[in-house]
Amino acid sequence: MSVINSDKSVCERRRILLVEDEPDLARLIRLNLESLQHEVTQVSSLTQARQVLQSKSFDLLLLDRMLSDGDGLTLCQQLRQEGKRLPCMMITARDSESDIVLGLESGADDYMVKPFSVLELRARVKALLRRANQQAADQYALTFDELVIDSKTREVTAANQPLTLTAREFDLLYYLAQHPRQVFSRMQLLEAVWGYSYAGYEHTVNSHINRLRAKLACCPNSNELVQTVWGVGYKFAPPAAH
């Protein structure tokens, strides 16, 4: 494999998590994806991958199977069980038909067998990202029982009643709802929703959370939708998870 020059047709930068414990291969994959103008985070174990996924959002997961602390397939299965639709491509030397079928049935969106060509890797990555973009474009509204959050119209209804939210309140609710059950610290929410991470501004998140809860009061189980995780931060807990 080798590094291919940057593709001028790629115009949108995406965040990719690469979980690979072979240093040379990981470096080669990272360089090729970075040449497509993507941001690549590389880790070498399942433990590191889970830690990174708790603190940062990604557009694509490239996942080896045979890692030092377990089978990468378990991480893919865990993400699917949690309802997370992060596109996942398995990259592994396990090439039997049963392995490939198991990987795809466990939630992987693609399965690439080592060794592989860089051109094939790049083509498959582009295809997965295009598919994910289209799915995102087709799903403007997030629906959780009687709560509907429409990102296209920026409207929210709870129990068929329209809610009047400020722009920042909407952004905060939509961001939390995009990552159900994932816990975010106040600093992480400041960075993601407000765009800054200055210490001392955490009270801004607290006040917006309190106003959101008050406005969601007409929704069944409203007190449980935006939950406080003591000592950590907040999470959105959809009704199905109660």
Short mmCIF file of C-alpha atoms in Angstrom, two decimals, residues 12-104:
data_model
loop_
_atom_site.label_atom_id
_atom_site.label_comp_id
_atom_site.label_asym_id
_atom_site.label_seq_id
_atom_site.Cartn_x
_atom_site.Cartn_y
_atom_site.Cartn_z
CA GLU A 12 -16.17 18.17 3.36
CA ARG A 13 -13.96 17.36 6.30
CA ARG A 14 -15.10 14.42 8.42
CA ARG A 15 -14.00 13.00 11.76
CA ILE A 16 -12.80 9.40 11.57
CA LEU A 17 -11.82 7.13 14.46
CA LEU A 18 -9.26 4.49 13.50
CA VAL A 19 -8.79 1.57 15.90
CA GLU A 20 -5.71 -0.33 14.71
CA ASP A 21 -2.80 -1.77 16.71
CA GLU A 22 -0.34 -2.30 13.84
CA PRO A 23 1.66 0.98 13.91
CA ASP A 24 2.83 0.93 10.28
CA LEU A 25 -0.59 0.08 8.90
CA ALA A 26 -2.30 2.62 11.16
CA ARG A 27 0.09 5.34 9.99
CA LEU A 28 -0.50 4.49 6.33
CA ILE A 29 -4.28 4.50 6.71
CA ARG A 30 -4.19 7.75 8.65
CA LEU A 31 -2.00 9.52 6.08
CA ASN A 32 -4.25 8.45 3.21
CA LEU A 33 -7.42 9.57 4.96
CA GLU A 34 -5.82 12.85 5.98
CA SER A 35 -4.91 13.39 2.32
CA LEU A 36 -8.67 13.41 1.73
CA GLN A 37 -8.83 16.32 4.22
CA HIS A 38 -10.40 14.21 6.98
CA GLU A 39 -9.52 14.49 10.66
CA VAL A 40 -8.28 11.11 11.90
CA THR A 41 -7.97 10.03 15.54
CA GLN A 42 -5.97 6.82 15.92
CA VAL A 43 -6.02 4.51 18.95
CA SER A 44 -4.75 0.97 19.39
CA SER A 45 -7.17 -0.69 21.83
CA LEU A 46 -10.85 -1.09 22.61
CA THR A 47 -10.37 0.64 25.96
CA GLN A 48 -8.94 3.73 24.27
CA ALA A 49 -11.66 3.66 21.62
CA ARG A 50 -14.45 3.61 24.21
CA GLN A 51 -12.84 6.50 26.09
CA VAL A 52 -12.55 8.62 22.95
CA LEU A 53 -16.12 7.85 21.87
CA GLN A 54 -17.38 9.12 25.24
CA SER A 55 -15.82 12.54 24.72
CA LYS A 56 -15.94 13.15 20.97
CA SER A 57 -18.32 12.54 18.07
CA PHE A 58 -17.23 10.90 14.82
CA ASP A 59 -18.58 10.40 11.32
CA LEU A 60 -16.94 7.02 10.69
CA LEU A 61 -15.33 4.20 12.68
CA LEU A 62 -12.59 2.01 11.13
CA LEU A 63 -12.19 -0.95 13.45
CA ASP A 64 -9.72 -3.84 13.58
CA ARG A 65 -10.96 -7.10 15.10
CA MET A 66 -7.88 -8.69 16.68
CA LEU A 67 -6.83 -6.14 19.29
CA SER A 68 -4.75 -6.52 22.43
CA ASP A 69 -7.76 -6.23 24.75
CA GLY A 70 -10.40 -8.10 22.75
CA ASP A 71 -12.33 -8.51 19.53
CA GLY A 72 -13.26 -5.22 17.87
CA LEU A 73 -16.58 -6.75 16.95
CA THR A 74 -17.72 -6.32 20.56
CA LEU A 75 -17.42 -2.54 20.23
CA CYS A 76 -19.52 -2.52 17.07
CA GLN A 77 -22.15 -4.65 18.78
CA GLN A 78 -22.17 -2.37 21.82
CA LEU A 79 -22.72 0.73 19.69
CA ARG A 80 -25.66 -0.90 17.91
CA GLN A 81 -27.20 -2.09 21.18
CA GLU A 82 -27.01 1.51 22.43
CA GLY A 83 -28.86 2.67 19.32
CA LYS A 84 -25.87 4.55 17.86
CA ARG A 85 -25.71 4.55 14.07
CA LEU A 86 -22.08 5.58 13.69
CA PRO A 87 -20.99 4.00 10.36
CA CYS A 88 -18.49 1.21 11.04
CA MET A 89 -16.06 -0.56 8.71
CA MET A 90 -14.23 -3.63 9.99
CA ILE A 91 -10.59 -3.87 8.83
CA THR A 92 -9.22 -7.30 9.66
CA ALA A 93 -7.19 -10.31 8.55
CA ARG A 94 -10.07 -12.63 9.49
CA ASP A 95 -11.24 -13.48 6.00
CA SER A 96 -13.48 -16.55 6.26
CA GLU A 97 -17.01 -16.31 4.95
CA SER A 98 -18.38 -16.93 8.44
CA ASP A 99 -16.27 -14.07 9.85
CA ILE A 100 -17.50 -11.66 7.20
CA VAL A 101 -21.12 -12.66 7.69
CA LEU A 102 -20.77 -12.37 11.47
CA GLY A 103 -19.25 -8.91 11.15
CA LEU A 104 -22.01 -7.61 8.89
#
